[in-house]
Amino acid sequence: PLLAATAEGAGAALPPHVLGIARARDASCSDPLDCTAAAVCFRRREGDGAPRVAFGGRDGIIRVAECDGKINAIVARAGVTGLPIETASFLGGSDEMMLTGRRPFLYTFDAASERVDKIPRVLGRSERSFAVHASCPRGRRVALLGDGGTVVLLDGRTRHWTADLRINGRVAALCFDADGGRLYAAGSDGDVYAFDADTGRCAGRWHDEDGTGVTALACVGTARG
């Protein structure tokens, strides 16, 4: 399902306990999935164009829709062989996407040309699954959830392995800040770690005090505000 800001929530100040949102038409209304949607991501468009939303699942089909909240017309669609899609992301502001699942190989998908390319494996890595990943908003890096507490960094252009970052416990969720300079990783120990994506140095660590295990992360803005 899609949620949209209400007229009250679009510009006016709301009390801190109120969310100004309303249910919009499903993103998949013009091309329903035959399985559970496992991956969803948005891309803003320049000017007044409607944002695009991409979604896919274990049927191995990625769909990209023009997200107007009414028709949500499909503008690109393709199947990826042998990959039940778990995570999808746009690489920077481009139409190119990264697709991963519980397999050792990856796919890229160009939503403009509908071209699909397979990356057979990440050279130098032995992981058998890359179900979770996060792409830098500027497209410079891709972070993959590796084995144990390892975050595997790839060059966003060459797709080559460049570095490892490590946390205590198992990595549960990843995200970059708005300029891609900071990477956040949530662990099974209930802590959220902040890394300098350029140096790999751990720049901060916060404990989830309510004891709830973190399963997803999103970042608004940058580490510098």
C-alpha positions as protocol buffer text, in pm:
chain_id: "A"
residue {
  index: 1
  type: PRO
  ca { x: 0 y: 0 z: 0 }
}
residue {
  index: 2
  type: LEU
  ca { x: 98 y: 366 z: -52 }
}
residue {
  index: 3
  type: LEU
  ca { x: 56 y: 646 z: 201 }
}
residue {
  index: 4
  type: ALA
  ca { x: 33 y: 1013 z: 101 }
}
residue {
  index: 5
  type: ALA
  ca { x: 37 y: 1339 z: 296 }
}
residue {
  index: 6
  type: THR
  ca { x: -307 y: 1482 z: 364 }
}
residue {
  index: 7
  type: ALA
  ca { x: -389 y: 1846 z: 289 }
}
residue {
  index: 8
  type: GLU
  ca { x: -341 y: 1920 z: 658 }
}
residue {
  index: 9
  type: GLY
  ca { x: -7 y: 1736 z: 666 }
}
residue {
  index: 10
  type: ALA
  ca { x: 140 y: 1875 z: 346 }
}
residue {
  index: 11
  type: GLY
  ca { x: 239 y: 2219 z: 472 }
}
residue {
  index: 12
  type: ALA
  ca { x: 75 y: 2308 z: 802 }
}
residue {
  index: 13
  type: ALA
  ca { x: 226 y: 2237 z: 1138 }
}
residue {
  index: 14
  type: LEU
  ca { x: 71 y: 1938 z: 1314 }
}
residue {
  index: 15
  type: PRO
  ca { x: 77 y: 1841 z: 1680 }
}
residue {
  index: 16
  type: PRO
  ca { x: 373 y: 1612 z: 1758 }
}
residue {
  index: 17
  type: HIS
  ca { x: 143 y: 1312 z: 1814 }
}
residue {
  index: 18
  type: VAL
  ca { x: -42 y: 1347 z: 1479 }
}
residue {
  index: 19
  type: LEU
  ca { x: 64 y: 1212 z: 1139 }
}
residue {
  index: 20
  type: GLY
  ca { x: -101 y: 1378 z: 839 }
}
residue {
  index: 21
  type: ILE
  ca { x: -124 y: 1077 z: 606 }
}
residue {
  index: 22
  type: ALA
  ca { x: -395 y: 902 z: 407 }
}
residue {
  index: 23
  type: ARG
  ca { x: -418 y: 574 z: 217 }
}
residue {
  index: 24
  type: ALA
  ca { x: -354 y: 604 z: -159 }
}
residue {
  index: 25
  type: ARG
  ca { x: -403 y: 341 z: -430 }
}
residue {
  index: 26
  type: ASP
  ca { x: -165 y: 47 z: -414 }
}
residue {
  index: 27
  type: ALA
  ca { x: 156 y: 90 z: -611 }
}
residue {
  index: 28
  type: SER
  ca { x: 87 y: -247 z: -772 }
}
residue {
  index: 29
  type: CYS
  ca { x: -274 y: -167 z: -871 }
}
residue {
  index: 30
  type: SER
  ca { x: -198 y: -173 z: -1246 }
}
residue {
  index: 31
  type: ASP
  ca { x: 20 y: -486 z: -1228 }
}
residue {
  index: 32
  type: PRO
  ca { x: -56 y: -694 z: -916 }
}
residue {
  index: 33
  type: LEU
  ca { x: 206 y: -935 z: -785 }
}
residue {
  index: 34
  type: ASP
  ca { x: 143 y: -1308 z: -759 }
}
residue {
  index: 35
  type: CYS
  ca { x: 358 y: -1319 z: -443 }
}
residue {
  index: 36
  type: THR
  ca { x: 444 y: -1113 z: -140 }
}
residue {
  index: 37
  type: ALA
  ca { x: 624 y: -787 z: -222 }
}
residue {
  index: 38
  type: ALA
  ca { x: 963 y: -819 z: -53 }
}
residue {
  index: 39
  type: ALA
  ca { x: 1144 y: -517 z: -201 }
}
residue {
  index: 40
  type: VAL
  ca { x: 1021 y: -158 z: -237 }
}
residue {
  index: 41
  type: CYS
  ca { x: 1218 y: 159 z: -313 }
}
residue {
  index: 42
  type: PHE
  ca { x: 1147 y: 512 z: -435 }
}
residue {
  index: 43
  type: ARG
  ca { x: 1330 y: 754 z: -661 }
}
residue {
  index: 44
  type: ARG
  ca { x: 1254 y: 1123 z: -674 }
}
residue {
  index: 45
  type: ARG
  ca { x: 1238 y: 1288 z: -1015 }
}
residue {
  index: 46
  type: GLU
  ca { x: 1363 y: 1635 z: -1104 }
}
residue {
  index: 47
  type: GLY
  ca { x: 1104 y: 1911 z: -1146 }
}
residue {
  index: 48
  type: ASP
  ca { x: 738 y: 1835 z: -1095 }
}
residue {
  index: 49
  type: GLY
  ca { x: 747 y: 1477 z: -1221 }
}
residue {
  index: 50
  type: ALA
  ca { x: 585 y: 1211 z: -1007 }
}
residue {
  index: 51
  type: PRO
  ca { x: 832 y: 996 z: -811 }
}
residue {
  index: 52
  type: ARG
  ca { x: 887 y: 640 z: -919 }
}
residue {
  index: 53
  type: VAL
  ca { x: 844 y: 335 z: -702 }
}
residue {
  index: 54
  type: ALA
  ca { x: 1003 y: 0 z: -778 }
}
residue {
  index: 55
  type: PHE
  ca { x: 881 y: -323 z: -623 }
}
residue {
  index: 56
  type: GLY
  ca { x: 951 y: -691 z: -660 }
}
residue {
  index: 57
  type: GLY
  ca { x: 927 y: -1022 z: -482 }
}
residue {
  index: 58
  type: ARG
  ca { x: 1006 y: -1389 z: -492 }
}
residue {
  index: 59
  type: ASP
  ca { x: 859 y: -1424 z: -840 }
}
residue {
  index: 60
  type: GLY
  ca { x: 1182 y: -1264 z: -967 }
}
residue {
  index: 61
  type: ILE
  ca { x: 1003 y: -978 z: -1144 }
}
residue {
  index: 62
  type: ILE
  ca { x: 1092 y: -612 z: -1083 }
}
residue {
  index: 63
  type: ARG
  ca { x: 832 y: -348 z: -1168 }
}
residue {
  index: 64
  type: VAL
  ca { x: 873 y: 32 z: -1178 }
}
residue {
  index: 65
  type: ALA
  ca { x: 563 y: 250 z: -1153 }
}
residue {
  index: 66
  type: GLU
  ca { x: 497 y: 621 z: -1199 }
}
residue {
  index: 67
  type: CYS
  ca { x: 379 y: 693 z: -847 }
}
residue {
  index: 68
  type: ASP
  ca { x: 92 y: 942 z: -878 }
}
residue {
  index: 69
  type: GLY
  ca { x: -121 y: 768 z: -615 }
}
residue {
  index: 70
  type: LYS
  ca { x: -407 y: 723 z: -862 }
}
residue {
  index: 71
  type: ILE
  ca { x: -315 y: 518 z: -1168 }
}
residue {
  index: 72
  type: ASN
  ca { x: 43 y: 423 z: -1075 }
}
residue {
  index: 73
  type: ALA
  ca { x: 118 y: 318 z: -1434 }
}
residue {
  index: 74
  type: ILE
  ca { x: 395 y: 64 z: -1486 }
}
residue {
  index: 75
  type: VAL
  ca { x: 681 y: 223 z: -1686 }
}
residue {
  index: 76
  type: ALA
  ca { x: 933 y: -64 z: -1673 }
}
residue {
  index: 77
  type: ARG
  ca { x: 918 y: -438 z: -1600 }
}
residue {
  index: 78
  type: ALA
  ca { x: 1163 y: -728 z: -1625 }
}
residue {
  index: 79
  type: GLY
  ca { x: 1231 y: -1073 z: -1488 }
}
residue {
  index: 80
  type: VAL
  ca { x: 1561 y: -1185 z: -1336 }
}
residue {
  index: 81
  type: THR
  ca { x: 1649 y: -1551 z: -1374 }
}
residue {
  index: 82
  type: GLY
  ca { x: 1697 y: -1752 z: -1056 }
}
residue {
  index: 83
  type: LEU
  ca { x: 1675 y: -1460 z: -814 }
}
residue {
  index: 84
  type: PRO
  ca { x: 1383 y: -1425 z: -572 }
}
residue {
  index: 85
  type: ILE
  ca { x: 1416 y: -1050 z: -513 }
}
residue {
  index: 86
  type: GLU
  ca { x: 1464 y: -949 z: -150 }
}
residue {
  index: 87
  type: THR
  ca { x: 1608 y: -595 z: -185 }
}
residue {
  index: 88
  type: ALA
  ca { x: 1603 y: -337 z: -465 }
}
residue {
  index: 89
  type: SER
  ca { x: 1753 y: 13 z: -480 }
}
residue {
  index: 90
  type: PHE
  ca { x: 1814 y: 289 z: -731 }
}
residue {
  index: 91
  type: LEU
  ca { x: 2181 y: 375 z: -785 }
}
residue {
  index: 92
  type: GLY
  ca { x: 2200 y: 747 z: -721 }
}
residue {
  index: 93
  type: GLY
  ca { x: 1958 y: 959 z: -923 }
}
residue {
  index: 94
  type: SER
  ca { x: 1982 y: 731 z: -1227 }
}
residue {
  index: 95
  type: ASP
  ca { x: 1736 y: 479 z: -1367 }
}
residue {
  index: 96
  type: GLU
  ca { x: 1979 y: 197 z: -1287 }
}
residue {
  index: 97
  type: MET
  ca { x: 1894 y: -37 z: -1002 }
}
residue {
  index: 98
  type: MET
  ca { x: 2065 y: -303 z: -791 }
}
residue {
  index: 99
  type: LEU
  ca { x: 1869 y: -622 z: -718 }
}
residue {
  index: 100
  type: THR
  ca { x: 1975 y: -881 z: -460 }
}
residue {
  index: 101
  type: GLY
  ca { x: 1831 y: -1188 z: -288 }
}
residue {
  index: 102
  type: ARG
  ca { x: 1931 y: -1503 z: -108 }
}
residue {
  index: 103
  type: ARG
  ca { x: 2183 y: -1591 z: -377 }
}
residue {
  index: 104
  type: PRO
  ca { x: 2558 y: -1523 z: -424 }
}
residue {
  index: 105
  type: PHE
  ca { x: 2494 y: -1333 z: -747 }
}
residue {
  index: 106
  type: LEU
  ca { x: 2343 y: -989 z: -810 }
}
residue {
  index: 107
  type: TYR
  ca { x: 2158 y: -818 z: -1092 }
}
residue {
  index: 108
  type: THR
  ca { x: 2146 y: -463 z: -1223 }
}
residue {
  index: 109
  type: PHE
  ca { x: 1839 y: -333 z: -1403 }
}
residue {
  index: 110
  type: ASP
  ca { x: 1814 y: -18 z: -1614 }
}
residue {
  index: 111
  type: ALA
  ca { x: 1455 y: 105 z: -1587 }
}
residue {
  index: 112
  type: ALA
  ca { x: 1497 y: 332 z: -1892 }
}
residue {
  index: 113
  type: SER
  ca { x: 1609 y: 61 z: -2136 }
}
residue {
  index: 114
  type: GLU
  ca { x: 1477 y: -240 z: -1937 }
}
residue {
  index: 115
  type: ARG
  ca { x: 1820 y: -398 z: -1971 }
}
residue {
  index: 116
  type: VAL
  ca { x: 1910 y: -665 z: -1715 }
}
residue {
  index: 117
  type: ASP
  ca { x: 2272 y: -760 z: -1638 }
}
residue {
  index: 118
  type: LYS
  ca { x: 2388 y: -1037 z: -1407 }
}
residue {
  index: 119
  type: ILE
  ca { x: 2687 y: -1004 z: -1174 }
}
residue {
  index: 120
  type: PRO
  ca { x: 2779 y: -1375 z: -1130 }
}
residue {
  index: 121
  type: ARG
  ca { x: 2958 y: -1319 z: -800 }
}
residue {
  index: 122
  type: VAL
  ca { x: 3144 y: -1061 z: -595 }
}
residue {
  index: 123
  type: LEU
  ca { x: 3511 y: -1132 z: -658 }
}
residue {
  index: 124
  type: GLY
  ca { x: 3695 y: -1228 z: -341 }
}
residue {
  index: 125
  type: ARG
  ca { x: 3383 y: -1308 z: -139 }
}
residue {
  index: 126
  type: SER
  ca { x: 3251 y: -1648 z: -27 }
}
residue {
  index: 127
  type: GLU
  ca { x: 2901 y: -1547 z: 92 }
}
residue {
  index: 128
  type: ARG
  ca { x: 2617 y: -1758 z: -43 }
}
residue {
  index: 129
  type: SER
  ca { x: 2352 y: -1490 z: 11 }
}
residue {
  index: 130
  type: PHE
  ca { x: 2327 y: -1112 z: -26 }
}
residue {
  index: 131
  type: ALA
  ca { x: 1963 y: -1074 z: 71 }
}
residue {
  index: 132
  type: VAL
  ca { x: 2001 y: -722 z: 210 }
}
residue {
  index: 133
  type: HIS
  ca { x: 2184 y: -426 z: 61 }
}
residue {
  index: 134
  type: ALA
  ca { x: 2178 y: -46 z: 59 }
}
residue {
  index: 135
  type: SER
  ca { x: 2290 y: 192 z: -215 }
}
residue {
  index: 136
  type: CYS
  ca { x: 2448 y: 531 z: -160 }
}
residue {
  index: 137
  type: PRO
  ca { x: 2209 y: 808 z: -276 }
}
residue {
  index: 138
  type: ARG
  ca { x: 2486 y: 939 z: -502 }
}
residue {
  index: 139
  type: GLY
  ca { x: 2555 y: 596 z: -648 }
}
residue {
  index: 140
  type: ARG
  ca { x: 2918 y: 582 z: -534 }
}
residue {
  index: 141
  type: ARG
  ca { x: 2886 y: 276 z: -310 }
}
residue {
  index: 142
  type: VAL
  ca { x: 2675 y: -29 z: -241 }
}
residue {
  index: 143
  type: ALA
  ca { x: 2675 y: -198 z: 101 }
}
residue {
  index: 144
  type: LEU
  ca { x: 2588 y: -569 z: 118 }
}
residue {
  index: 145
  type: LEU
  ca { x: 2493 y: -766 z: 425 }
}
residue {
  index: 146
  type: GLY
  ca { x: 2770 y: -1025 z: 452 }
}
residue {
  index: 147
  type: ASP
  ca { x: 2822 y: -1319 z: 686 }
}
residue {
  index: 148
  type: GLY
  ca { x: 2802 y: -1261 z: 1060 }
}
residue {
  index: 149
  type: GLY
  ca { x: 2872 y: -901 z: 1152 }
}
residue {
  index: 150
  type: THR
  ca { x: 3030 y: -806 z: 821 }
}
residue {
  index: 151
  type: VAL
  ca { x: 2916 y: -527 z: 588 }
}
residue {
  index: 152
  type: VAL
  ca { x: 3067 y: -568 z: 240 }
}
residue {
  index: 153
  type: LEU
  ca { x: 3130 y: -243 z: 52 }
}
residue {
  index: 154
  type: LEU
  ca { x: 3131 y: -234 z: -329 }
}
residue {
  index: 155
  type: ASP
  ca { x: 3232 y: 39 z: -568 }
}
residue {
  index: 156
  type: GLY
  ca { x: 2906 y: 165 z: -718 }
}
residue {
  index: 157
  type: ARG
  ca { x: 3053 y: 191 z: -1068 }
}
residue {
  index: 158
  type: THR
  ca { x: 3277 y: -116 z: -1100 }
}
residue {
  index: 159
  type: ARG
  ca { x: 3082 y: -337 z: -852 }
}
residue {
  index: 160
  type: HIS
  ca { x: 3419 y: -450 z: -710 }
}
residue {
  index: 161
  type: TRP
  ca { x: 3466 y: -530 z: -342 }
}
residue {
  index: 162
  type: THR
  ca { x: 3653 y: -240 z: -176 }
}
residue {
  index: 163
  type: ALA
  ca { x: 3629 y: -288 z: 204 }
}
residue {
  index: 164
  type: ASP
  ca { x: 3468 y: -466 z: 499 }
}
residue {
  index: 165
  type: LEU
  ca { x: 3304 y: -303 z: 800 }
}
residue {
  index: 166
  type: ARG
  ca { x: 3229 y: -504 z: 1114 }
}
residue {
  index: 167
  type: ILE
  ca { x: 2986 y: -484 z: 1403 }
}
residue {
  index: 168
  type: ASN
  ca { x: 2910 y: -704 z: 1702 }
}
residue {
  index: 169
  type: GLY
  ca { x: 2645 y: -967 z: 1636 }
}
residue {
  index: 170
  type: ARG
  ca { x: 2459 y: -1016 z: 1310 }
}
residue {
  index: 171
  type: VAL
  ca { x: 2385 y: -724 z: 1075 }
}
residue {
  index: 172
  type: ALA
  ca { x: 2009 y: -671 z: 1048 }
}
residue {
  index: 173
  type: ALA
  ca { x: 1968 y: -348 z: 848 }
}
residue {
  index: 174
  type: LEU
  ca { x: 2171 y: -92 z: 651 }
}
residue {
  index: 175
  type: CYS
  ca { x: 2131 y: 261 z: 516 }
}
residue {
  index: 176
  type: PHE
  ca { x: 2341 y: 554 z: 392 }
}
residue {
  index: 177
  type: ASP
  ca { x: 2285 y: 919 z: 478 }
}
residue {
  index: 178
  type: ALA
  ca { x: 2183 y: 1165 z: 207 }
}
residue {
  index: 179
  type: ASP
  ca { x: 2531 y: 1232 z: 68 }
}
residue {
  index: 180
  type: GLY
  ca { x: 2665 y: 879 z: 115 }
}
residue {
  index: 181
  type: GLY
  ca { x: 2939 y: 982 z: 355 }
}
residue {
  index: 182
  type: ARG
  ca { x: 2796 y: 795 z: 652 }
}
residue {
  index: 183
  type: LEU
  ca { x: 2675 y: 434 z: 663 }
}
residue {
  index: 184
  type: TYR
  ca { x: 2448 y: 311 z: 943 }
}
residue {
  index: 185
  type: ALA
  ca { x: 2421 y: -55 z: 1040 }
}
residue {
  index: 186
  type: ALA
  ca { x: 2184 y: -210 z: 1293 }
}
residue {
  index: 187
  type: GLY
  ca { x: 2293 y: -526 z: 1471 }
}
residue {
  index: 188
  type: SER
  ca { x: 2123 y: -814 z: 1642 }
}
residue {
  index: 189
  type: ASP
  ca { x: 2274 y: -682 z: 1968 }
}
residue {
  index: 190
  type: GLY
  ca { x: 2025 y: -393 z: 1954 }
}
residue {
  index: 191
  type: ASP
  ca { x: 2287 y: -130 z: 1869 }
}
residue {
  index: 192
  type: VAL
  ca { x: 2307 y: 105 z: 1570 }
}
residue {
  index: 193
  type: TYR
  ca { x: 2656 y: 177 z: 1438 }
}
residue {
  index: 194
  type: ALA
  ca { x: 2763 y: 478 z: 1228 }
}
residue {
  index: 195
  type: PHE
  ca { x: 3063 y: 440 z: 996 }
}
residue {
  index: 196
  type: ASP
  ca { x: 3257 y: 694 z: 793 }
}
residue {
  index: 197
  type: ALA
  ca { x: 3209 y: 542 z: 447 }
}
residue {
  index: 198
  type: ASP
  ca { x: 3537 y: 690 z: 319 }
}
residue {
  index: 199
  type: THR
  ca { x: 3769 y: 570 z: 596 }
}
residue {
  index: 200
  type: GLY
  ca { x: 3570 y: 277 z: 741 }
}
residue {
  index: 201
  type: ARG
  ca { x: 3611 y: 424 z: 1091 }
}
residue {
  index: 202
  type: CYS
  ca { x: 3328 y: 369 z: 1340 }
}
residue {
  index: 203
  type: ALA
  ca { x: 3208 y: 721 z: 1419 }
}
residue {
  index: 204
  type: GLY
  ca { x: 2936 y: 639 z: 1669 }
}
residue {
  index: 205
  type: ARG
  ca { x: 2725 y: 373 z: 1836 }
}
residue {
  index: 206
  type: TRP
  ca { x: 2381 y: 392 z: 1996 }
}
residue {
  index: 207
  type: HIS
  ca { x: 2192 y: 136 z: 2200 }
}
residue {
  index: 208
  type: ASP
  ca { x: 1826 y: 58 z: 2136 }
}
residue {
  index: 209
  type: GLU
  ca { x: 1704 y: 115 z: 2490 }
}
residue {
  index: 210
  type: ASP
  ca { x: 1354 y: -27 z: 2449 }
}
residue {
  index: 211
  type: GLY
  ca { x: 1498 y: -368 z: 2361 }
}
residue {
  index: 212
  type: THR
  ca { x: 1321 y: -392 z: 2025 }
}
residue {
  index: 213
  type: GLY
  ca { x: 1533 y: -554 z: 1756 }
}
residue {
  index: 214
  type: VAL
  ca { x: 1593 y: -316 z: 1464 }
}
residue {
  index: 215
  type: THR
  ca { x: 1484 y: -464 z: 1130 }
}
residue {
  index: 216
  type: ALA
  ca { x: 1493 y: -156 z: 904 }
}
residue {
  index: 217
  type: LEU
  ca { x: 1678 y: 176 z: 887 }
}
residue {
  index: 218
  type: ALA
  ca { x: 1624 y: 499 z: 693 }
}
residue {
  index: 219
  type: CYS
  ca { x: 1815 y: 825 z: 712 }
}
residue {
  index: 220
  type: VAL
  ca { x: 1700 y: 1182 z: 640 }
}
residue {
  index: 221
  type: GLY
  ca { x: 1972 y: 1442 z: 592 }
}
residue {
  index: 222
  type: THR
  ca { x: 2343 y: 1397 z: 659 }
}
residue {
  index: 223
  type: ALA
  ca { x: 2573 y: 1350 z: 956 }
}
residue {
  index: 224
  type: ARG
  ca { x: 2650 y: 1723 z: 928 }
}
residue {
  index: 225
  type: GLY
  ca { x: 2281 y: 1808 z: 947 }
}
